[in-house]
Amino acid sequence: MSGFADFSPPSYRAASSDLTISISPLGLVELADEEFEVHGPRLNRYSLNWAMYLGHHWGYRREQGEMQVSFNYYRAFIDYLNRFTFGKGVHFRSPKATEAIVPSLLERVWEVDNDKHRVLLEMAQIGSITGDVFVKVAYEEAWTDSIDRFHAGKVRILPLNSAFCFPEFHPHDRTRLLRFKQKYRFWGTSLEGTRQVFTYTEILTDDIIEEYINDELIDSRPNPLGIIPVVHIPNVPVSGSPWGLADAHDIITLNRSYNEIATDVADIINYHAAPVTVIVGAKASNLEKGAKKVWGGLPKDAQVFNLEGGGAGLQGAMQYLDKLKTSMHELMNIPETALGQVQPISNTSGVALSIQYQPLMNRHSQKTAQYGLGLERINEIVMLNLAVKEPDTFIYDPEKSGPLKDGQLDRLDPNDPITYQTYAQFPQPLPLDKLVLLNELQQKMTMGLESKEGALRALGEEFPDEKLEEIRSELISDAEADGALKLVQIQIQKSIMDMTGMMAGPDGSAIPMEPTMLGDGDTLGDGIEGPATPESVADPDLNSSPLEMQGEAEIRNKLVTDAYGTKLAARQTVDKDN
């Protein structure tokens, strides 16, 4: 038996098309009775949290023209916490033995095959709102488009909508998936050409992959990986349960109360701006209400006054709003200054800043522990896809991989567990004083307590080996360029001494010098370039090479031309348009 279960409460689905899309394209999920019993409460929780995040905080609508205030602190807290945790990205490392190959492969998959920053933020958003993150790793085969452009194969990292995921866990191991079903509805075109709704279902096990459209099997194939390529990450773990908790579930009631009180305050203000006017003993048919209006000719006993009230409770309402907001910050472990509250500029040190943000750092540590383990499992499935689909990438390639050091593998073994082992590292979220950090690292390196590679990692460099290789290459290039410059300077000095018999003194004055015999038979300062005898010119061991002779001749000619040659002024063509 099956039926349609609408997990979005009607009050939250009022005029909320974006909400129904976030739950399902139609806002409906078709489940069997057993699935409804297992997953119904979870989907209801997802629906409520998505409603709060998307700003649907009210269960009713006021009359048109009546103000209905919604301060969406729920979304502000979640977005801030996600940016605080994932804003600087995640760095991946591997054991030393595989460090020449694995990091570059992961960089290609995350940065080239996928948009790393977007995928991480999407995972964080889904986890913070629903409490459960499901990520599927799939291989997209190479293909050629309609204009014969070739597209290489990709390893795709796909965060899934948690409301579409129906996992079956091992009864004694809540971290192990036995069966995974993804089910959702979508619009499509039927064979008759009409638009209709289809239900897509994908069932994954360790052995087989099956796909259904409207309960009709359309494809069945063996699972080439041997494992279910889906990773489940509980956002906040709950002991004894496979499901996680949302980050801001505890402030839903407070945020609603804040909006209700804020709406009451707005009503008080609006009432005082346009109060009710009471007329006693006169008719209001000929009285025009408004600014700069004068009423005259009223009866002797007539009274006209405005109703007043509610203003006395305004101060208490504002204090209650401040209390509610402070409570929300405390429950979310986010300081009030984090959301832009004005505070004096100070040179607070990183340690003092960490103490001030200690509650937020505790929340950050909890999230990085959960998501770090999940990202390492995702990388494991990524490497498994490459082992099956692109085994050539497991061979060291000097053009794509990092520098190969002693003790590092030049070929990965698909059967070795170390091939699939990686480490996820989250950079320090709080700002650091780079000068203080550099001085500390320099002191450690001076004492022999830190290496250049470790210092680069402390500064946030994801690939320190490649950075060190880049620095070495630049030093070699600089040394070669400096040597070439010195060679030209020496040749110029020698040519000047040959032509003039003088050399430049320390103060720039010309100092005569005695002719000096060089080892190649040349007499320095005799005004003749090279040895003067035909025998020495013919002897290659006693003379400079033809290339050196040509270089010296070119330098001599340039020096004579620059020193004594006539230089005509360049004539510039006048541009009448400018």
XYZ file of C-alpha atoms in Angstrom, residues 88-535:
448
model
C 38.598 29.378 3.935
C 38.063 25.994 2.324
C 39.549 22.651 3.299
C 43.058 21.330 2.621
C 43.671 17.654 1.859
C 46.846 15.748 2.718
C 47.946 12.165 2.298
C 50.605 9.939 3.887
C 54.209 10.728 2.921
C 54.444 7.640 0.724
C 51.636 8.834 -1.596
C 52.155 12.593 -1.257
C 53.666 12.935 -4.739
C 50.483 11.704 -6.496
C 47.351 11.780 -4.307
C 47.127 15.537 -3.459
C 47.337 16.532 -7.119
C 44.606 14.017 -8.028
C 42.326 15.351 -5.302
C 43.022 18.918 -6.433
C 41.986 17.993 -9.969
C 38.760 16.311 -8.829
C 37.701 19.052 -6.408
C 38.896 22.114 -8.350
C 38.574 21.067 -12.014
C 35.907 18.360 -12.123
C 33.849 20.162 -9.446
C 33.524 23.621 -7.919
C 35.116 22.955 -4.523
C 33.930 26.095 -2.758
C 30.337 25.743 -3.967
C 30.176 22.036 -3.090
C 31.498 22.655 0.437
C 29.051 25.509 1.098
C 26.155 23.456 -0.291
C 27.056 20.555 1.983
C 27.288 22.924 4.946
C 23.914 24.526 4.150
C 22.085 21.195 3.790
C 23.643 19.855 6.987
C 22.938 22.982 9.029
C 19.275 23.070 7.986
C 18.284 19.408 7.865
C 20.923 17.858 10.139
C 21.868 15.211 7.544
C 24.199 15.467 4.548
C 24.161 12.877 1.779
C 26.906 13.122 -0.851
C 27.050 10.878 -3.900
C 30.295 10.303 -5.813
C 29.755 9.328 -9.448
C 31.911 9.083 -12.575
C 30.852 11.007 -15.668
C 32.151 9.203 -18.748
C 34.035 11.074 -21.459
C 31.843 12.287 -24.323
C 31.827 14.332 -27.515
C 29.281 17.080 -28.043
C 27.401 18.041 -31.219
C 30.290 20.193 -32.532
C 32.889 17.435 -31.990
C 34.409 18.915 -28.843
C 35.827 16.222 -26.583
C 34.998 16.334 -22.885
C 37.194 14.227 -20.627
C 35.754 11.996 -17.937
C 35.058 13.554 -14.528
C 34.586 12.381 -10.975
C 31.504 14.263 -9.781
C 30.826 15.095 -6.118
C 27.065 15.595 -5.788
C 25.386 16.794 -2.576
C 21.848 15.339 -2.521
C 18.626 16.769 -1.153
C 18.222 15.020 2.196
C 14.450 14.775 1.699
C 15.036 12.570 -1.377
C 17.323 10.108 0.450
C 16.088 6.937 2.146
C 19.061 4.954 3.500
C 18.964 1.584 5.194
C 21.659 1.213 7.864
C 23.132 -1.926 9.347
C 21.167 -2.808 12.505
C 24.350 -3.063 14.587
C 26.525 -0.465 12.801
C 24.835 2.878 12.226
C 27.700 4.105 10.020
C 27.369 1.306 7.476
C 24.911 1.530 4.583
C 23.255 -1.689 3.432
C 20.948 -0.131 0.859
C 20.355 3.382 -0.389
C 17.321 4.679 -2.242
C 17.006 8.081 -3.852
C 13.469 9.024 -4.823
C 11.976 12.244 -6.147
C 9.451 13.588 -8.630
C 10.110 15.720 -11.689
C 8.305 17.194 -14.654
C 8.821 15.565 -18.033
C 7.264 15.085 -21.459
C 5.325 11.897 -22.140
C 5.367 9.926 -25.390
C 2.176 11.733 -26.384
C 3.948 15.091 -26.043
C 2.107 16.232 -22.917
C 3.732 17.463 -19.730
C 3.343 15.173 -16.748
C 4.954 14.248 -13.455
C 7.329 11.293 -13.247
C 8.780 9.548 -10.188
C 12.457 8.653 -10.414
C 13.896 6.002 -8.093
C 17.503 4.826 -7.833
C 18.439 1.883 -5.611
C 22.102 1.289 -4.732
C 23.662 -1.731 -3.036
C 27.209 -3.075 -2.916
C 26.445 -5.366 -5.851
C 23.896 -3.716 -8.134
C 22.463 -0.387 -9.291
C 18.831 -0.162 -10.387
C 16.883 2.787 -11.823
C 13.109 3.097 -12.081
C 10.690 5.553 -13.691
C 7.177 5.301 -12.230
C 8.088 1.939 -10.649
C 9.147 0.576 -14.059
C 12.709 -0.764 -14.210
C 14.663 1.105 -16.894
C 18.231 0.046 -16.071
C 20.002 -2.538 -13.960
C 23.781 -2.919 -13.885
C 26.510 -4.253 -11.586
C 28.110 -1.826 -9.157
C 31.718 -1.468 -10.425
C 33.006 -0.038 -7.125
C 31.772 -2.804 -4.841
C 30.514 -0.263 -2.300
C 27.614 2.174 -2.120
C 29.108 5.470 -3.411
C 27.148 7.599 -0.942
C 28.490 9.216 2.232
C 26.181 10.253 5.082
C 27.410 12.999 7.425
C 25.367 13.736 10.577
C 25.640 17.463 11.249
C 25.340 17.142 15.044
C 25.536 13.482 16.130
C 22.930 11.966 18.427
C 23.892 8.975 20.512
C 22.093 5.808 19.397
C 20.666 7.404 16.232
C 22.041 7.545 12.685
C 20.421 10.949 12.073
C 21.909 14.324 12.902
C 20.438 17.518 14.311
C 20.120 20.905 12.630
C 22.247 23.768 13.927
C 19.441 26.243 14.620
C 16.526 24.003 15.573
C 16.585 25.328 19.176
C 15.936 28.947 18.180
C 12.819 28.356 16.040
C 10.447 29.259 18.889
C 12.562 32.257 19.909
C 12.725 33.599 16.352
C 8.941 33.294 16.000
C 8.415 35.067 19.329
C 10.799 37.812 18.254
C 8.790 38.369 15.061
C 5.479 38.456 16.973
C 6.743 41.028 19.502
C 8.353 43.078 16.724
C 5.015 43.091 14.886
C 3.255 44.290 18.079
C 5.798 47.089 18.416
C 5.217 48.056 14.799
C 1.462 48.154 15.448
C 1.982 50.498 18.439
C 4.112 52.829 16.345
C 1.624 52.784 13.479
C -1.229 53.472 15.885
C 0.495 56.554 17.292
C 1.285 57.746 13.767
C -2.388 57.439 12.727
C -4.503 57.322 15.889
C -8.293 56.931 16.126
C -10.070 60.287 16.456
C -13.158 60.416 18.729
C -15.794 63.152 18.185
C -18.433 63.657 20.878
C -21.437 65.909 20.369
C -20.815 66.668 16.694
C -21.071 65.097 13.280
C -17.907 64.063 11.416
C -19.439 64.196 7.960
C -18.122 67.681 7.228
C -14.851 67.367 9.143
C -11.760 66.635 7.088
C -8.941 64.896 8.928
C -5.305 65.584 8.061
C -2.300 67.840 8.576
C -2.855 71.634 8.508
C -6.623 71.205 8.782
C -8.734 73.551 10.971
C -12.119 72.519 12.379
C -14.518 75.286 13.312
C -18.217 75.783 14.042
C -18.420 72.871 16.464
C -21.213 72.829 19.077
C -20.427 74.263 22.511
C -20.319 70.918 24.301
C -18.550 69.020 21.509
C -15.312 67.143 22.246
C -12.641 65.951 19.807
C -9.663 63.866 20.949
C -7.376 60.969 19.832
C -7.397 57.610 21.529
C -4.053 56.873 23.105
C -2.640 53.699 24.589
C 0.030 51.034 24.282
C 2.923 53.446 24.498
C 3.573 52.578 28.121
C 4.470 49.001 27.167
C 6.806 49.990 24.359
C 9.925 50.140 26.527
C 9.236 46.723 28.039
C 8.674 45.247 24.584
C 12.018 46.576 23.360
C 13.793 45.113 26.396
C 12.125 41.767 25.760
C 13.287 41.858 22.124
C 16.861 42.425 23.290
C 16.530 39.481 25.688
C 15.230 37.211 22.931
C 18.066 38.190 20.592
C 20.681 37.618 23.291
C 19.177 34.191 24.012
C 19.385 33.238 20.340
C 23.063 34.231 20.239
C 23.777 32.186 23.350
C 22.021 29.092 22.017
C 23.859 29.352 18.682
C 27.247 30.049 20.389
C 27.690 33.101 18.160
C 28.805 36.362 19.824
C 26.559 39.370 19.298
C 29.450 41.267 17.748
C 29.742 38.643 14.999
C 26.710 39.899 13.051
C 27.999 43.423 12.599
C 27.388 45.117 15.934
C 29.447 48.305 16.141
C 32.465 47.940 18.397
C 35.605 50.061 18.947
C 38.648 49.303 16.823
C 41.326 47.485 18.777
C 44.518 45.533 18.206
C 43.229 42.437 19.981
C 45.686 39.562 19.668
C 44.774 36.247 18.120
C 44.786 34.519 21.523
C 42.447 37.123 23.028
C 40.201 36.865 19.973
C 40.044 33.084 20.366
C 38.986 33.477 24.015
C 36.326 36.006 23.055
C 34.995 33.656 20.371
C 35.491 30.484 22.432
C 31.820 29.354 22.235
C 31.902 29.731 18.463
C 35.231 27.894 18.297
C 33.647 25.020 20.255
C 30.872 24.798 17.643
C 33.509 25.029 14.897
C 35.484 22.122 16.416
C 32.380 19.958 16.548
C 31.490 20.628 12.908
C 35.031 20.112 11.599
C 35.226 16.770 13.400
C 32.029 15.549 11.725
C 32.630 16.982 8.268
C 36.349 16.185 8.278
C 35.634 12.470 8.655
C 32.934 12.663 5.974
C 35.262 14.442 3.519
C 37.924 11.775 4.055
C 35.352 9.106 3.169
C 34.347 11.092 0.082
C 38.006 11.224 -0.987
C 38.244 7.462 -0.501
C 35.398 6.910 -2.979
C 36.955 9.492 -5.327
C 40.228 7.550 -5.407
C 38.306 4.305 -5.895
C 36.556 5.792 -8.948
C 39.915 6.828 -10.394
C 41.336 3.354 -9.741
C 38.468 1.757 -11.683
C 37.905 4.337 -14.433
C 41.312 6.023 -14.848
C 44.029 3.628 -13.625
C 46.716 5.559 -15.556
C 46.371 8.449 -13.087
C 47.914 6.225 -10.403
C 51.297 6.486 -12.201
C 53.537 9.423 -11.338
C 53.459 12.207 -13.927
C 56.062 14.960 -13.367
C 53.961 17.470 -15.329
C 50.837 17.003 -13.201
C 52.099 15.697 -9.867
C 54.262 17.280 -7.209
C 58.023 16.699 -6.845
C 58.976 13.074 -6.178
C 61.141 12.636 -3.084
C 63.027 9.697 -1.659
C 60.716 7.151 -0.078
C 57.659 8.275 -2.082
C 55.845 5.946 -4.438
C 55.938 6.574 -8.190
C 52.994 4.213 -8.713
C 49.956 3.688 -6.476
C 48.743 0.193 -5.704
C 44.914 -0.060 -6.000
C 44.967 -2.943 -3.502
C 46.933 -1.033 -0.858
C 44.710 0.723 1.746
C 47.226 3.578 2.042
C 46.291 4.638 -1.499
C 42.837 5.706 -0.313
C 43.949 7.328 2.952
C 43.716 11.128 3.174
C 43.469 13.802 5.866
C 41.155 16.818 5.848
C 42.518 19.972 7.476
C 40.468 23.109 8.133
C 42.424 26.396 8.207
C 42.261 28.593 11.286
C 38.998 30.571 10.920
C 39.990 33.538 13.076
C 42.293 36.197 11.595
C 45.959 35.891 12.498
C 48.658 38.533 12.818
C 51.037 37.409 10.063
C 53.955 39.388 11.472
C 53.631 37.675 14.847
C 53.344 34.278 13.152
C 56.336 34.953 10.895
C 58.489 35.997 13.845
C 57.473 32.852 15.717
C 58.251 30.613 12.735
C 61.575 32.362 12.139
C 62.550 31.813 15.769
C 61.622 28.127 15.546
C 63.604 27.681 12.329
C 66.606 29.407 13.891
C 66.447 26.991 16.832
C 66.045 24.047 14.475
C 62.525 23.283 15.695
C 60.703 23.878 12.417
C 61.275 23.083 8.747
C 60.524 25.247 5.720
C 57.770 22.844 4.715
C 56.170 23.049 8.159
C 56.413 26.839 8.122
C 54.616 26.995 4.770
C 51.859 24.755 6.100
C 51.478 26.999 9.148
C 51.062 29.953 6.783
C 48.205 28.171 5.007
C 50.031 26.801 1.952
C 48.192 23.713 0.706
C 51.079 22.329 -1.405
C 54.348 23.293 0.352
C 56.505 20.914 -1.702
C 55.510 22.601 -4.944
C 56.008 26.036 -3.377
C 59.532 25.092 -2.237
C 60.312 23.778 -5.722
C 59.027 27.050 -7.165
C 61.286 29.021 -4.795
C 64.328 26.904 -5.735
C 63.658 27.358 -9.454
C 63.348 31.106 -8.981
C 66.648 31.265 -7.053
C 68.395 29.347 -9.835
C 66.938 31.664 -12.488
C 67.988 34.729 -10.492
C 71.525 33.350 -10.090
C 71.797 32.658 -13.830
C 70.532 36.153 -14.695
C 72.943 37.732 -12.185
C 75.850 35.738 -13.626
C 75.023 36.840 -17.158
C 74.883 40.477 -16.028
C 78.261 40.207 -14.308
C 79.759 38.627 -17.441
C 78.605 41.564 -19.554
C 79.921 44.055 -16.975
C 83.362 42.396 -16.978
C 83.489 42.395 -20.789
C 82.578 46.084 -20.866
C 85.308 46.927 -18.304
C 87.905 44.937 -20.254
C 87.002 46.666 -23.521
C 87.338 50.110 -21.887
C 90.765 49.229 -20.509
C 91.857 47.838 -23.896
C 90.820 51.033 -25.714
C 92.038 53.617 -23.201
C 94.679 51.936 -21.119
C 92.918 53.283 -18.039
C 90.575 51.947 -15.450
C 87.913 53.686 -13.349
C 88.944 54.557 -9.803
C 86.753 54.406 -6.700
C 85.742 58.049 -7.145
C 85.065 57.657 -10.880
C 88.337 59.239 -12.030
C 90.517 57.623 -14.730
C 93.653 55.898 -13.430
C 96.413 54.959 -15.940
C 97.585 51.367 -15.787
C 100.552 49.417 -17.069
C 99.881 46.881 -19.866
C 99.265 43.494 -18.286
C 99.846 40.127 -19.948
C 96.906 37.727 -19.572
C 97.020 33.957 -19.637
C 95.613 33.671 -23.153
C 98.393 35.834 -24.675
C 96.354 39.025 -24.662
C 97.943 42.201 -23.337
C 95.371 44.137 -21.306
C 95.617 47.864 -21.875
C 97.558 47.781 -25.174
C 94.608 49.039 -27.190
C 94.402 45.762 -29.173
C 91.696 43.233 -28.630
C 93.155 39.791 -28.078
C 96.726 38.516 -28.733
C 98.552 40.470 -31.371
C 100.613 37.621 -32.991
C 99.243 35.502 -35.823
C 100.435 32.356 -34.024
